[in-house]
mmCIF file of C-alpha atoms and ligand atoms in Angstrom:
data_model
loop_
_atom_site.group_PDB
_atom_site.id
_atom_site.type_symbol
_atom_site.label_atom_id
_atom_site.label_comp_id
_atom_site.label_asym_id
_atom_site.label_seq_id
_atom_site.Cartn_x
_atom_site.Cartn_y
_atom_site.Cartn_z
ATOM 1 C CA ALA A 165 -14.038 -18.556 5.433
ATOM 2 C CA ASP A 166 -14.778 -19.373 9.703
ATOM 3 C CA PRO A 167 -12.573 -17.316 11.725
ATOM 4 C CA LEU A 168 -9.745 -18.229 13.477
ATOM 5 C CA ASP A 169 -9.465 -19.082 16.780
ATOM 6 C CA VAL A 170 -7.331 -17.074 17.897
ATOM 7 C CA ALA A 171 -6.721 -17.471 21.797
ATOM 8 C CA SER A 172 -5.975 -20.926 20.861
ATOM 9 C CA LEU A 173 -3.491 -19.789 17.891
ATOM 10 C CA ARG A 174 -2.004 -18.166 21.029
ATOM 11 C CA GLU A 175 -0.510 -20.378 22.319
ATOM 12 C CA ASP A 176 1.205 -21.788 20.196
ATOM 13 C CA TYR A 177 3.501 -18.420 21.308
ATOM 14 C CA PRO A 178 5.541 -18.287 24.457
ATOM 15 C CA ILE A 179 6.474 -14.849 23.323
ATOM 16 C CA LEU A 180 3.142 -13.429 23.248
ATOM 17 C CA GLU A 181 3.177 -12.983 26.504
ATOM 18 C CA ARG A 182 6.006 -10.641 27.132
ATOM 19 C CA GLU A 183 5.813 -7.713 29.346
ATOM 20 C CA PHE A 184 7.455 -4.484 29.005
ATOM 21 C CA ASP A 185 7.012 -2.229 32.272
ATOM 22 C CA GLY A 186 3.380 -3.975 34.046
ATOM 23 C CA SER A 187 2.334 -3.882 30.305
ATOM 24 C CA ARG A 188 1.404 -6.970 27.700
ATOM 25 C CA LEU A 189 3.034 -6.281 25.198
ATOM 26 C CA VAL A 190 0.585 -6.467 21.052
ATOM 27 C CA TYR A 191 2.491 -7.100 18.304
ATOM 28 C CA LEU A 192 1.672 -4.952 15.182
ATOM 29 C CA ASP A 193 5.076 -5.780 13.177
ATOM 30 C CA ASN A 194 4.368 -8.710 11.605
ATOM 31 C CA ALA A 195 4.942 -7.542 8.181
ATOM 32 C CA ALA A 196 9.293 -7.092 9.389
ATOM 33 C CA THR A 197 8.778 -10.547 10.618
ATOM 34 C CA THR A 198 6.627 -12.572 12.599
ATOM 35 C CA GLN A 199 5.951 -14.529 15.412
ATOM 36 C CA THR A 200 7.749 -18.235 15.326
ATOM 37 C CA PRO A 201 5.647 -20.713 16.999
ATOM 38 C CA ASP A 202 6.061 -23.166 19.527
ATOM 39 C CA GLN A 203 5.975 -26.259 16.427
ATOM 40 C CA VAL A 204 8.064 -24.291 14.261
ATOM 41 C CA VAL A 205 10.856 -23.871 17.260
ATOM 42 C CA ASP A 206 9.869 -27.709 18.179
ATOM 43 C CA ALA A 207 10.940 -29.119 14.465
ATOM 44 C CA MET A 208 14.606 -27.358 14.401
ATOM 45 C CA SER A 209 15.067 -28.234 18.245
ATOM 46 C CA ASP A 210 14.104 -31.546 16.447
ATOM 47 C CA TYR A 211 16.220 -31.517 14.236
ATOM 48 C CA TYR A 212 19.397 -30.739 15.995
ATOM 49 C CA ARG A 213 18.894 -32.830 19.064
ATOM 50 C CA GLU A 214 17.706 -35.992 16.220
ATOM 51 C CA SER A 215 19.373 -35.085 12.483
ATOM 52 C CA ASN A 216 21.719 -32.982 12.330
ATOM 53 C CA ALA A 217 24.917 -33.595 9.761
ATOM 54 C CA ASN A 218 25.663 -31.945 6.640
ATOM 55 C CA VAL A 219 23.694 -33.193 3.305
ATOM 56 C CA HIS A 220 24.519 -33.446 0.315
ATOM 57 C CA ARG A 221 24.077 -37.277 1.055
ATOM 58 C CA GLY A 222 26.990 -38.840 3.577
ATOM 59 C CA ILE A 223 27.293 -41.889 3.117
ATOM 60 C CA HIS A 224 26.143 -42.464 6.861
ATOM 61 C CA HIS A 225 22.666 -42.339 8.407
ATOM 62 C CA LEU A 226 22.974 -39.427 9.585
ATOM 63 C CA SER A 227 23.935 -37.802 6.580
ATOM 64 C CA GLN A 228 21.464 -39.321 5.249
ATOM 65 C CA GLU A 229 18.434 -38.410 6.634
ATOM 66 C CA ALA A 230 19.678 -34.278 6.432
ATOM 67 C CA SER A 231 19.581 -34.588 3.281
ATOM 68 C CA ILE A 232 16.231 -36.814 2.995
ATOM 69 C CA LEU A 233 14.171 -34.201 4.898
ATOM 70 C CA TYR A 234 16.281 -31.094 3.199
ATOM 71 C CA GLU A 235 15.636 -32.188 0.059
ATOM 72 C CA GLU A 236 11.198 -32.984 1.152
ATOM 73 C CA ALA A 237 11.952 -29.724 2.522
ATOM 74 C CA HIS A 238 11.911 -27.853 -1.062
ATOM 75 C CA ASP A 239 8.780 -30.159 -2.545
ATOM 76 C CA ARG A 240 6.770 -29.391 0.604
ATOM 77 C CA VAL A 241 7.514 -25.774 -0.785
ATOM 78 C CA ALA A 242 6.376 -26.009 -5.259
ATOM 79 C CA GLU A 243 2.934 -27.938 -2.885
ATOM 80 C CA PHE A 244 2.678 -25.181 -1.266
ATOM 81 C CA ILE A 245 3.333 -21.938 -3.651
ATOM 82 C CA GLY A 246 1.808 -24.083 -6.663
ATOM 83 C CA GLY A 247 5.009 -24.501 -8.227
ATOM 84 C CA GLU A 248 5.000 -28.599 -10.330
ATOM 85 C CA GLY A 249 8.247 -29.802 -8.152
ATOM 86 C CA ARG A 250 11.653 -29.681 -5.904
ATOM 87 C CA GLU A 251 13.524 -28.596 -9.287
ATOM 88 C CA GLU A 252 12.258 -25.398 -9.534
ATOM 89 C CA ILE A 253 12.501 -24.413 -5.623
ATOM 90 C CA ILE A 254 15.541 -22.151 -4.519
ATOM 91 C CA PHE A 255 16.070 -22.211 -0.629
ATOM 92 C CA THR A 256 18.520 -18.711 -0.324
ATOM 93 C CA LYS A 257 18.167 -16.314 2.794
ATOM 94 C CA ASN A 258 15.765 -14.004 2.174
ATOM 95 C CA THR A 259 13.612 -12.651 -0.660
ATOM 96 C CA THR A 260 16.045 -9.762 -0.368
ATOM 97 C CA GLU A 261 19.036 -12.410 -1.999
ATOM 98 C CA SER A 262 16.463 -14.036 -4.162
ATOM 99 C CA GLU A 263 16.287 -10.948 -6.044
ATOM 100 C CA ASN A 264 20.400 -10.773 -6.073
ATOM 101 C CA LEU A 265 20.566 -14.862 -7.350
ATOM 102 C CA LEU A 266 18.381 -13.484 -9.954
ATOM 103 C CA ALA A 267 19.663 -10.250 -11.372
ATOM 104 C CA TYR A 268 22.890 -11.597 -11.170
ATOM 105 C CA ALA A 269 21.979 -14.495 -12.666
ATOM 106 C CA TRP A 270 19.827 -13.227 -15.991
ATOM 107 C CA GLY A 271 20.099 -9.997 -15.276
ATOM 108 C CA LEU A 272 23.628 -9.367 -15.453
ATOM 109 C CA THR A 273 24.316 -11.507 -18.284
ATOM 110 C CA GLU A 274 20.874 -11.093 -20.430
ATOM 111 C CA LEU A 275 20.809 -7.355 -20.107
ATOM 112 C CA SER A 276 22.110 -5.494 -22.420
ATOM 113 C CA PRO A 277 21.748 -1.445 -23.211
ATOM 114 C CA GLY A 278 17.957 -0.732 -25.075
ATOM 115 C CA ASP A 279 16.362 -3.085 -22.572
ATOM 116 C CA GLU A 280 14.422 -1.844 -20.083
ATOM 117 C CA VAL A 281 12.911 -3.394 -16.858
ATOM 118 C CA VAL A 282 9.962 -2.683 -15.496
ATOM 119 C CA LEU A 283 8.907 -1.857 -11.589
ATOM 120 C CA THR A 284 6.923 -0.449 -9.896
ATOM 121 C CA GLU A 285 7.235 3.280 -7.643
ATOM 122 C CA MET A 286 6.186 1.064 -4.943
ATOM 123 C CA GLU A 287 9.144 -1.623 -4.743
ATOM 124 C CA HIS A 288 10.554 -2.766 -1.658
ATOM 125 C CA HIS A 289 15.101 -1.612 -1.494
ATOM 126 C CA ALA A 290 15.121 -5.201 -2.322
ATOM 127 C CA SER A 291 14.165 -4.736 -6.251
ATOM 128 C CA LEU A 292 14.509 -1.426 -6.837
ATOM 129 C CA VAL A 293 18.915 -0.994 -5.438
ATOM 130 C CA THR A 294 18.981 -4.430 -7.799
ATOM 131 C CA TRP A 295 17.847 -3.681 -10.068
ATOM 132 C CA GLN A 296 18.782 -0.316 -10.338
ATOM 133 C CA GLN A 297 22.777 -1.276 -10.022
ATOM 134 C CA ILE A 298 22.281 -4.268 -12.372
ATOM 135 C CA ALA A 299 20.922 -1.801 -14.976
ATOM 136 C CA ARG A 300 24.081 0.688 -14.219
ATOM 137 C CA ARG A 301 26.194 -2.511 -14.477
ATOM 138 C CA THR A 302 24.649 -3.675 -17.596
ATOM 139 C CA GLY A 303 22.505 -0.679 -19.672
ATOM 140 C CA ALA A 304 19.260 -1.445 -19.537
ATOM 141 C CA ASP A 305 16.569 1.517 -18.892
ATOM 142 C CA VAL A 306 14.727 0.818 -15.186
ATOM 143 C CA LYS A 307 11.103 2.484 -15.397
ATOM 144 C CA TYR A 308 8.631 2.547 -13.299
ATOM 145 C CA ILE A 309 5.277 1.742 -13.434
ATOM 146 C CA GLN A 310 2.769 4.669 -11.617
ATOM 147 C CA ILE A 311 0.547 4.513 -8.594
ATOM 148 C CA THR A 312 -3.128 5.651 -8.349
ATOM 149 C CA ASP A 313 -4.302 8.459 -5.653
ATOM 150 C CA ASP A 314 -5.937 5.595 -4.154
ATOM 151 C CA GLY A 315 -1.782 3.715 -4.257
ATOM 152 C CA CYS A 316 -3.210 1.248 -6.332
ATOM 153 C CA LEU A 317 -1.277 0.845 -9.527
ATOM 154 C CA ASP A 318 -1.967 2.412 -12.967
ATOM 155 C CA MET A 319 -2.350 -0.435 -15.203
ATOM 156 C CA ASP A 320 -3.418 1.523 -18.058
ATOM 157 C CA HIS A 321 0.272 3.656 -16.541
ATOM 158 C CA ALA A 322 1.187 -0.495 -16.874
ATOM 159 C CA ARG A 323 0.143 -1.145 -20.708
ATOM 160 C CA ASP A 324 2.124 1.996 -22.059
ATOM 161 C CA LEU A 325 5.357 1.211 -20.695
ATOM 162 C CA VAL A 326 5.592 -2.913 -20.776
ATOM 163 C CA THR A 327 6.780 -2.969 -24.625
ATOM 164 C CA ASP A 328 8.738 -4.907 -26.401
ATOM 165 C CA ASP A 329 11.988 -3.546 -25.076
ATOM 166 C CA THR A 330 11.441 -5.376 -21.896
ATOM 167 C CA ALA A 331 12.839 -7.631 -20.602
ATOM 168 C CA ILE A 332 10.696 -8.102 -16.956
ATOM 169 C CA VAL A 333 8.531 -7.352 -14.545
ATOM 170 C CA SER A 334 8.961 -7.199 -11.775
ATOM 171 C CA ALA A 335 6.969 -6.325 -9.597
ATOM 172 C CA VAL A 336 5.819 -6.641 -5.563
ATOM 173 C CA HIS A 337 2.243 -8.648 -5.189
ATOM 174 C CA VAL A 338 1.237 -7.241 -1.770
ATOM 175 C CA SER A 339 2.771 -4.073 -1.231
ATOM 176 C CA ASN A 340 5.401 -3.474 2.452
ATOM 177 C CA THR A 341 3.993 -0.176 3.030
ATOM 178 C CA LEU A 342 0.404 0.804 0.927
ATOM 179 C CA GLY A 343 -0.476 -3.249 1.996
ATOM 180 C CA THR A 344 -1.938 -2.529 -1.848
ATOM 181 C CA VAL A 345 -2.709 -5.948 -3.586
ATOM 182 C CA ASN A 346 -1.247 -5.841 -6.250
ATOM 183 C CA PRO A 347 -2.846 -7.903 -9.502
ATOM 184 C CA VAL A 348 0.733 -9.452 -10.609
ATOM 185 C CA SER A 349 -1.057 -12.728 -12.490
ATOM 186 C CA GLU A 350 -2.180 -9.129 -14.555
ATOM 187 C CA LEU A 351 0.962 -8.089 -14.567
ATOM 188 C CA ALA A 352 2.283 -11.061 -15.696
ATOM 189 C CA ASP A 353 0.379 -11.526 -19.248
ATOM 190 C CA LEU A 354 1.435 -8.125 -20.261
ATOM 191 C CA ALA A 355 4.952 -8.658 -19.799
ATOM 192 C CA HIS A 356 4.719 -12.164 -22.033
ATOM 193 C CA ASP A 357 2.824 -10.090 -24.685
ATOM 194 C CA HIS A 358 5.700 -8.489 -25.541
ATOM 195 C CA GLY A 359 8.321 -11.318 -24.620
ATOM 196 C CA ALA A 360 9.560 -10.215 -21.345
ATOM 197 C CA TYR A 361 9.747 -12.151 -17.697
ATOM 198 C CA ALA A 362 8.036 -11.488 -14.474
ATOM 199 C CA PHE A 363 9.658 -12.166 -11.086
ATOM 200 C CA ILE A 364 6.394 -10.914 -7.930
ATOM 201 C CA ASP A 365 8.186 -10.474 -5.010
ATOM 202 C CA GLY A 366 5.396 -11.937 -3.230
ATOM 203 C CA ALA A 367 7.357 -11.453 1.217
ATOM 204 C CA GLN A 368 4.602 -10.179 2.005
ATOM 205 C CA ALA A 369 1.868 -12.244 0.294
ATOM 206 C CA VAL A 370 2.335 -15.941 0.422
ATOM 207 C CA PRO A 371 2.783 -15.073 4.100
ATOM 208 C CA THR A 372 -1.470 -13.621 4.293
ATOM 209 C CA ARG A 373 -3.450 -14.833 1.472
ATOM 210 C CA PRO A 374 -2.997 -18.498 -0.775
ATOM 211 C CA VAL A 375 -0.772 -18.235 -3.987
ATOM 212 C CA ASP A 376 -0.443 -20.640 -7.403
ATOM 213 C CA VAL A 377 2.629 -19.196 -9.159
ATOM 214 C CA GLN A 378 1.577 -21.013 -11.089
ATOM 215 C CA ALA A 379 -2.429 -19.363 -11.421
ATOM 216 C CA ILE A 380 -0.402 -16.595 -11.609
ATOM 217 C CA ASP A 381 2.245 -17.372 -14.653
ATOM 218 C CA ALA A 382 4.918 -15.194 -12.773
ATOM 219 C CA ASP A 383 8.330 -17.183 -14.009
ATOM 220 C CA PHE A 384 10.331 -16.131 -11.327
ATOM 221 C CA TYR A 385 8.833 -16.061 -7.446
ATOM 222 C CA ALA A 386 10.697 -14.972 -3.790
ATOM 223 C CA PHE A 387 9.348 -14.947 -0.473
ATOM 224 C CA SER A 388 11.351 -15.227 2.864
ATOM 225 C CA GLY A 389 10.998 -17.924 5.855
ATOM 226 C CA HIS A 390 10.450 -16.066 8.734
ATOM 227 C CA LYS A 391 7.253 -13.369 7.627
ATOM 228 C CA MET A 392 5.439 -16.880 7.616
ATOM 229 C CA ALA A 393 5.882 -18.584 10.938
ATOM 230 C CA GLY A 394 8.823 -19.251 9.417
ATOM 231 C CA PRO A 395 12.507 -18.939 10.974
ATOM 232 C CA THR A 396 15.193 -16.469 9.364
ATOM 233 C CA GLY A 397 18.006 -17.375 7.911
ATOM 234 C CA ILE A 398 15.926 -18.502 4.727
ATOM 235 C CA GLY A 399 14.275 -18.010 1.403
ATOM 236 C CA VAL A 400 12.843 -19.400 -1.118
ATOM 237 C CA LEU A 401 13.638 -18.183 -5.532
ATOM 238 C CA TYR A 402 11.144 -19.888 -7.661
ATOM 239 C CA GLY A 403 11.524 -20.324 -10.824
ATOM 240 C CA LYS A 404 10.000 -21.811 -14.107
ATOM 241 C CA LYS A 405 11.568 -25.254 -14.132
ATOM 242 C CA HIS A 406 13.105 -24.862 -18.263
ATOM 243 C CA LEU A 407 13.753 -20.585 -16.917
ATOM 244 C CA LEU A 408 15.981 -22.193 -14.394
ATOM 245 C CA GLU A 409 17.548 -24.755 -16.275
ATOM 246 C CA ASP A 410 19.054 -22.465 -19.428
ATOM 247 C CA LEU A 411 20.586 -19.835 -15.849
ATOM 248 C CA GLU A 412 24.087 -19.943 -15.372
ATOM 249 C CA PRO A 413 24.540 -20.216 -11.631
ATOM 250 C CA TYR A 414 25.437 -16.172 -9.633
ATOM 251 C CA LEU A 415 27.372 -18.215 -6.771
ATOM 252 C CA TYR A 416 29.756 -21.467 -7.751
ATOM 253 C CA GLY A 417 31.175 -23.619 -5.227
ATOM 254 C CA GLY A 418 31.178 -27.518 -3.272
ATOM 255 C CA GLY A 419 27.655 -28.557 -3.983
ATOM 256 C CA MET A 420 26.528 -27.075 -6.940
ATOM 257 C CA ILE A 421 28.838 -28.626 -9.131
ATOM 258 C CA GLU A 422 29.142 -32.844 -11.628
ATOM 259 C CA LYS A 423 32.301 -33.044 -12.115
ATOM 260 C CA VAL A 424 35.270 -30.211 -11.606
ATOM 261 C CA THR A 425 38.708 -31.000 -13.213
ATOM 262 C CA PHE A 426 40.920 -28.003 -12.782
ATOM 263 C CA GLU A 427 40.751 -26.905 -16.336
ATOM 264 C CA ASP A 428 36.790 -26.655 -15.933
ATOM 265 C CA SER A 429 33.889 -27.240 -14.120
ATOM 266 C CA THR A 430 29.788 -28.509 -14.950
ATOM 267 C CA TRP A 431 27.244 -28.742 -12.380
ATOM 268 C CA ALA A 432 24.948 -30.081 -10.697
ATOM 269 C CA ASP A 433 20.755 -30.395 -11.410
ATOM 270 C CA LEU A 434 18.408 -27.658 -10.272
ATOM 271 C CA PRO A 435 17.724 -26.504 -7.795
ATOM 272 C CA TRP A 436 20.678 -27.440 -6.714
ATOM 273 C CA LYS A 437 23.129 -25.833 -9.426
ATOM 274 C CA PHE A 438 22.132 -22.843 -7.311
ATOM 275 C CA GLU A 439 22.866 -23.744 -3.259
ATOM 276 C CA PRO A 440 26.632 -23.658 -2.970
ATOM 277 C CA GLY A 441 27.986 -24.503 0.492
ATOM 278 C CA THR A 442 26.148 -26.293 3.439
ATOM 279 C CA PRO A 443 22.231 -24.649 2.740
ATOM 280 C CA PRO A 444 20.170 -23.780 5.754
ATOM 281 C CA ILE A 445 19.474 -27.274 7.094
ATOM 282 C CA ALA A 446 17.516 -25.708 9.822
ATOM 283 C CA GLU A 447 15.747 -23.551 8.115
ATOM 284 C CA ALA A 448 14.120 -25.830 6.354
ATOM 285 C CA VAL A 449 12.848 -28.311 8.398
ATOM 286 C CA GLY A 450 10.886 -24.984 10.098
ATOM 287 C CA LEU A 451 9.906 -23.378 7.331
ATOM 288 C CA GLU A 452 8.022 -26.710 6.241
ATOM 289 C CA ALA A 453 7.468 -27.364 10.304
ATOM 290 C CA ALA A 454 5.533 -23.305 9.061
ATOM 291 C CA ILE A 455 3.924 -24.609 6.388
ATOM 292 C CA ASP A 456 2.049 -26.849 7.770
ATOM 293 C CA TYR A 457 1.267 -25.179 10.821
ATOM 294 C CA LEU A 458 -0.442 -22.584 8.338
ATOM 295 C CA GLU A 459 -1.792 -25.116 6.150
ATOM 296 C CA ASP A 460 -3.510 -27.057 9.291
ATOM 297 C CA ILE A 461 -5.420 -23.350 10.228
ATOM 298 C CA GLY A 462 -6.042 -22.586 5.956
ATOM 299 C CA MET A 463 -4.330 -20.067 4.269
ATOM 300 C CA ASP A 464 -7.992 -18.541 3.581
ATOM 301 C CA ARG A 465 -8.182 -18.310 6.776
ATOM 302 C CA VAL A 466 -5.628 -16.279 7.315
ATOM 303 C CA ARG A 467 -6.506 -13.955 4.694
ATOM 304 C CA ALA A 468 -9.564 -13.157 6.175
ATOM 305 C CA HIS A 469 -8.660 -12.980 9.348
ATOM 306 C CA GLU A 470 -5.623 -10.389 8.174
ATOM 307 C CA GLU A 471 -8.420 -8.484 6.030
ATOM 308 C CA GLU A 472 -10.454 -8.728 9.165
ATOM 309 C CA LEU A 473 -8.099 -6.820 11.121
ATOM 310 C CA ALA A 474 -6.309 -4.477 8.241
ATOM 311 C CA GLY A 475 -10.328 -3.326 7.846
ATOM 312 C CA TYR A 476 -10.836 -2.963 11.969
ATOM 313 C CA ALA A 477 -7.844 -0.860 11.947
ATOM 314 C CA TYR A 478 -8.083 1.540 8.708
ATOM 315 C CA ASP A 479 -11.520 2.495 10.008
ATOM 316 C CA ARG A 480 -10.979 3.406 13.571
ATOM 317 C CA LEU A 481 -7.730 4.717 12.384
ATOM 318 C CA SER A 482 -9.958 6.771 9.093
ATOM 319 C CA GLU A 483 -12.078 8.275 11.884
ATOM 320 C CA PHE A 484 -9.248 9.975 13.317
ATOM 321 C CA ASP A 485 -8.821 14.376 11.386
ATOM 322 C CA ASP A 486 -5.616 14.020 12.039
ATOM 323 C CA ILE A 487 -4.544 10.549 10.613
ATOM 324 C CA GLU A 488 -3.242 10.000 7.554
ATOM 325 C CA VAL A 489 -3.560 6.728 6.577
ATOM 326 C CA TYR A 490 -1.830 4.892 3.431
ATOM 327 C CA GLY A 491 -3.105 3.049 0.618
ATOM 328 C CA PRO A 492 -6.645 1.542 -0.554
ATOM 329 C CA GLU A 493 -9.100 1.142 0.982
ATOM 330 C CA PRO A 494 -10.071 -2.290 3.245
ATOM 331 C CA GLY A 495 -11.096 -4.937 1.059
ATOM 332 C CA PRO A 496 -9.180 -7.608 -1.824
ATOM 333 C CA ASP A 497 -6.851 -4.587 -2.683
ATOM 334 C CA ARG A 498 -5.733 -4.626 0.891
ATOM 335 C CA GLY A 499 -4.013 -6.824 2.941
ATOM 336 C CA GLY A 500 -3.141 -7.645 6.292
ATOM 337 C CA LEU A 501 -1.193 -3.889 7.145
ATOM 338 C CA VAL A 502 -1.803 -0.045 7.683
ATOM 339 C CA SER A 503 0.528 2.281 7.548
ATOM 340 C CA PHE A 504 0.124 6.081 8.757
ATOM 341 C CA ASN A 505 1.209 9.757 9.749
ATOM 342 C CA LEU A 506 0.304 11.488 12.721
ATOM 343 C CA GLU A 507 -0.132 14.929 12.359
ATOM 344 C CA SER A 508 2.653 16.603 14.080
ATOM 345 C CA VAL A 509 4.055 13.106 15.407
ATOM 346 C CA HIS A 510 7.251 12.081 14.419
ATOM 347 C CA ALA A 511 6.758 8.993 12.783
ATOM 348 C CA HIS A 512 9.499 7.325 14.823
ATOM 349 C CA ASP A 513 7.975 9.452 18.160
ATOM 350 C CA LEU A 514 5.136 7.672 17.307
ATOM 351 C CA ALA A 515 6.498 4.292 17.938
ATOM 352 C CA SER A 516 8.691 5.882 20.680
ATOM 353 C CA ILE A 517 5.268 6.549 23.193
ATOM 354 C CA MET A 518 3.006 2.999 21.567
ATOM 355 C CA ASN A 519 6.496 1.742 22.456
ATOM 356 C CA ASP A 520 6.073 2.475 26.850
ATOM 357 C CA HIS A 521 2.811 1.082 26.380
ATOM 358 C CA ALA A 522 4.214 -2.260 25.592
ATOM 359 C CA VAL A 523 2.407 -1.738 21.184
ATOM 360 C CA ALA A 524 5.355 -2.531 18.506
ATOM 361 C CA ILE A 525 4.828 -0.845 15.238
ATOM 362 C CA ARG A 526 7.428 0.035 13.009
ATOM 363 C CA ALA A 527 8.507 3.332 11.637
ATOM 364 C CA GLY A 528 9.992 4.767 9.259
ATOM 365 C CA ASP A 529 10.441 4.171 4.974
ATOM 366 C CA HIS A 530 10.135 0.475 5.003
ATOM 367 C CA CYS A 531 12.989 0.411 2.634
ATOM 368 C CA THR A 532 10.548 1.562 0.494
ATOM 369 C CA GLN A 533 11.960 5.764 -0.278
ATOM 370 C CA PRO A 534 10.591 7.023 -3.166
ATOM 371 C CA LEU A 535 7.640 5.793 -2.485
ATOM 372 C CA HIS A 536 7.420 8.113 0.941
ATOM 373 C CA ASP A 537 9.218 10.437 -1.719
ATOM 374 C CA LYS A 538 5.650 10.042 -3.754
ATOM 375 C CA LEU A 539 3.483 10.261 -0.714
ATOM 376 C CA GLY A 540 5.590 13.439 0.795
ATOM 377 C CA VAL A 541 6.923 12.617 3.357
ATOM 378 C CA ALA A 542 9.780 10.746 4.914
ATOM 379 C CA ALA A 543 8.565 8.113 7.219
ATOM 380 C CA SER A 544 5.288 6.657 8.637
ATOM 381 C CA ALA A 545 4.586 4.440 10.868
ATOM 382 C CA ARG A 546 2.857 0.992 10.194
ATOM 383 C CA ALA A 547 0.881 -1.756 11.654
ATOM 384 C CA SER A 548 1.241 -5.320 10.851
ATOM 385 C CA PHE A 549 -0.754 -7.929 11.461
ATOM 386 C CA TYR A 550 -0.855 -12.229 11.732
ATOM 387 C CA VAL A 551 -2.962 -14.460 12.787
ATOM 388 C CA TYR A 552 -2.067 -14.326 16.291
ATOM 389 C CA ASN A 553 -3.662 -10.627 16.878
ATOM 390 C CA THR A 554 -6.655 -9.471 18.107
ATOM 391 C CA HIS A 555 -8.912 -6.466 17.908
ATOM 392 C CA GLU A 556 -8.227 -5.755 20.702
ATOM 393 C CA GLU A 557 -4.467 -4.900 20.092
ATOM 394 C CA VAL A 558 -6.067 -2.596 17.486
ATOM 395 C CA ASP A 559 -8.119 -0.899 20.208
ATOM 396 C CA ALA A 560 -4.885 -0.417 21.778
ATOM 397 C CA LEU A 561 -2.568 0.107 18.978
ATOM 398 C CA VAL A 562 -5.060 3.502 18.574
ATOM 399 C CA GLU A 563 -5.906 4.638 22.116
ATOM 400 C CA ALA A 564 -1.681 4.503 22.702
ATOM 401 C CA ILE A 565 -1.631 6.890 19.174
ATOM 402 C CA GLY A 566 -4.365 8.966 21.436
ATOM 403 C CA GLY A 567 -1.952 8.756 24.025
ATOM 404 C CA ALA A 568 0.986 10.217 22.044
ATOM 405 C CA ARG A 569 -1.455 13.050 20.017
ATOM 406 C CA GLU A 570 -2.136 14.405 23.870
ATOM 407 C CA LEU A 571 1.248 14.911 25.246
ATOM 408 C CA PHE A 572 2.158 16.103 21.862
ATOM 409 C CA ALA A 573 -0.856 18.178 21.940
HETATM 410 N N1 LIG B 676 10.288 -7.179 -0.384
HETATM 411 C C1 LIG B 676 8.879 -6.897 0.404
HETATM 412 C C2 LIG B 676 7.756 -6.714 0.066
HETATM 413 C C3 LIG B 676 9.515 -6.983 2.519
HETATM 414 O O1 LIG B 676 8.030 -6.611 2.650
HETATM 415 C C4 LIG B 676 10.038 -7.296 2.384
HETATM 416 C C5 LIG B 676 10.661 -7.516 4.059
HETATM 417 N N2 LIG B 676 9.693 -6.245 4.127
HETATM 418 C C6 LIG B 676 11.127 -7.278 1.521
HETATM 419 C C7 LIG B 676 11.508 -7.882 0.205
HETATM 420 C C8 LIG B 676 12.593 -8.316 1.918
HETATM 421 O O2 LIG B 676 12.250 -9.505 2.833
HETATM 422 P P1 LIG B 676 14.326 -10.336 3.558
HETATM 423 O O3 LIG B 676 13.973 -8.700 4.057
HETATM 424 O O4 LIG B 676 13.238 -11.437 3.918
HETATM 425 O O5 LIG B 676 15.184 -10.317 1.801
#
């Protein structure tokens, strides 16, 4: 893939011009939230200026227009991730809500004692805590596929763990802590061999690489708009149509019904039966604009840029004996983020010193506390990259770490 023209892409993001105490912002917290290009902000502001109304096909012009925009955004998302159509795309608030939707709609009613939910040791709390709680309420057990010393999934362990008792395998596509790219299609095959479902958390994958849910053969797949140049307030739950058809709704109210009497109610068609109340309309317009934006760049080129920067950061950080870098070596097993610790400096202190240089990184457990326990640390620092980041910004990160090292020496 041709390299990105980062200099001209950066013009789409006025926020990247910001300075703090005379230092130009170096934004390396993209795994938490990416910045939003003007194209997306403009699409949302045009929507509010010209087409704003409630959806659900009101009689008047604006409601018709808003409804069409909102419905078409589902088509666009389906096309982007290789789904069959809008019936398979449910808009939620974020990945977390998508996980909860499935866990409540399916897990709470279908799981029973003896059933097993198989997760990985690198799950985000969004899936780990959710399945833990649903398992507790249904009497199901939760099991974890171990990670190897180099931060990959131990697929031998996975093959031992997934049995005919497994009801669902829920795995993160790209780890938000280790950067590992998991063999999700192999995991889906393994689940299906035992009659189980495969749920994939794609929060870090859809923003950074081409994703085809049908090629993966995922039964369910979740991600968030705000990590892929889109707005906050919108997430996606993809589900195979025949599976969603059989599921009961999880939230009830207006917009999701077909017929209501004092005694009973019936449900609207997919996907509306899972989208009660006024949905995130402007956000759907913004998400569609973000998809247009990313496809204009080309997801192969986005991935190549991510891999290049993460590989460069990994190599530069690995030069130092006092820096421990987590996760697999650069290559196809690693996505665009790097978590690390500087010996004898707490990750929070490190992030705070970085912030003095206007270098924005994240420090903490990244919503993977059990994984950090396993790594033997309470927290780590994480630098994560997106289309507008440069090698110079990685250099600025390394230089700022040097400053921290001197300060604490
Ligand atoms: N899963 C993964 C792998 C993530 O990185 C995140 C965001 N940190 C989430 C789930 C949760 O996403 P959201 O906060 O948008 O619900």
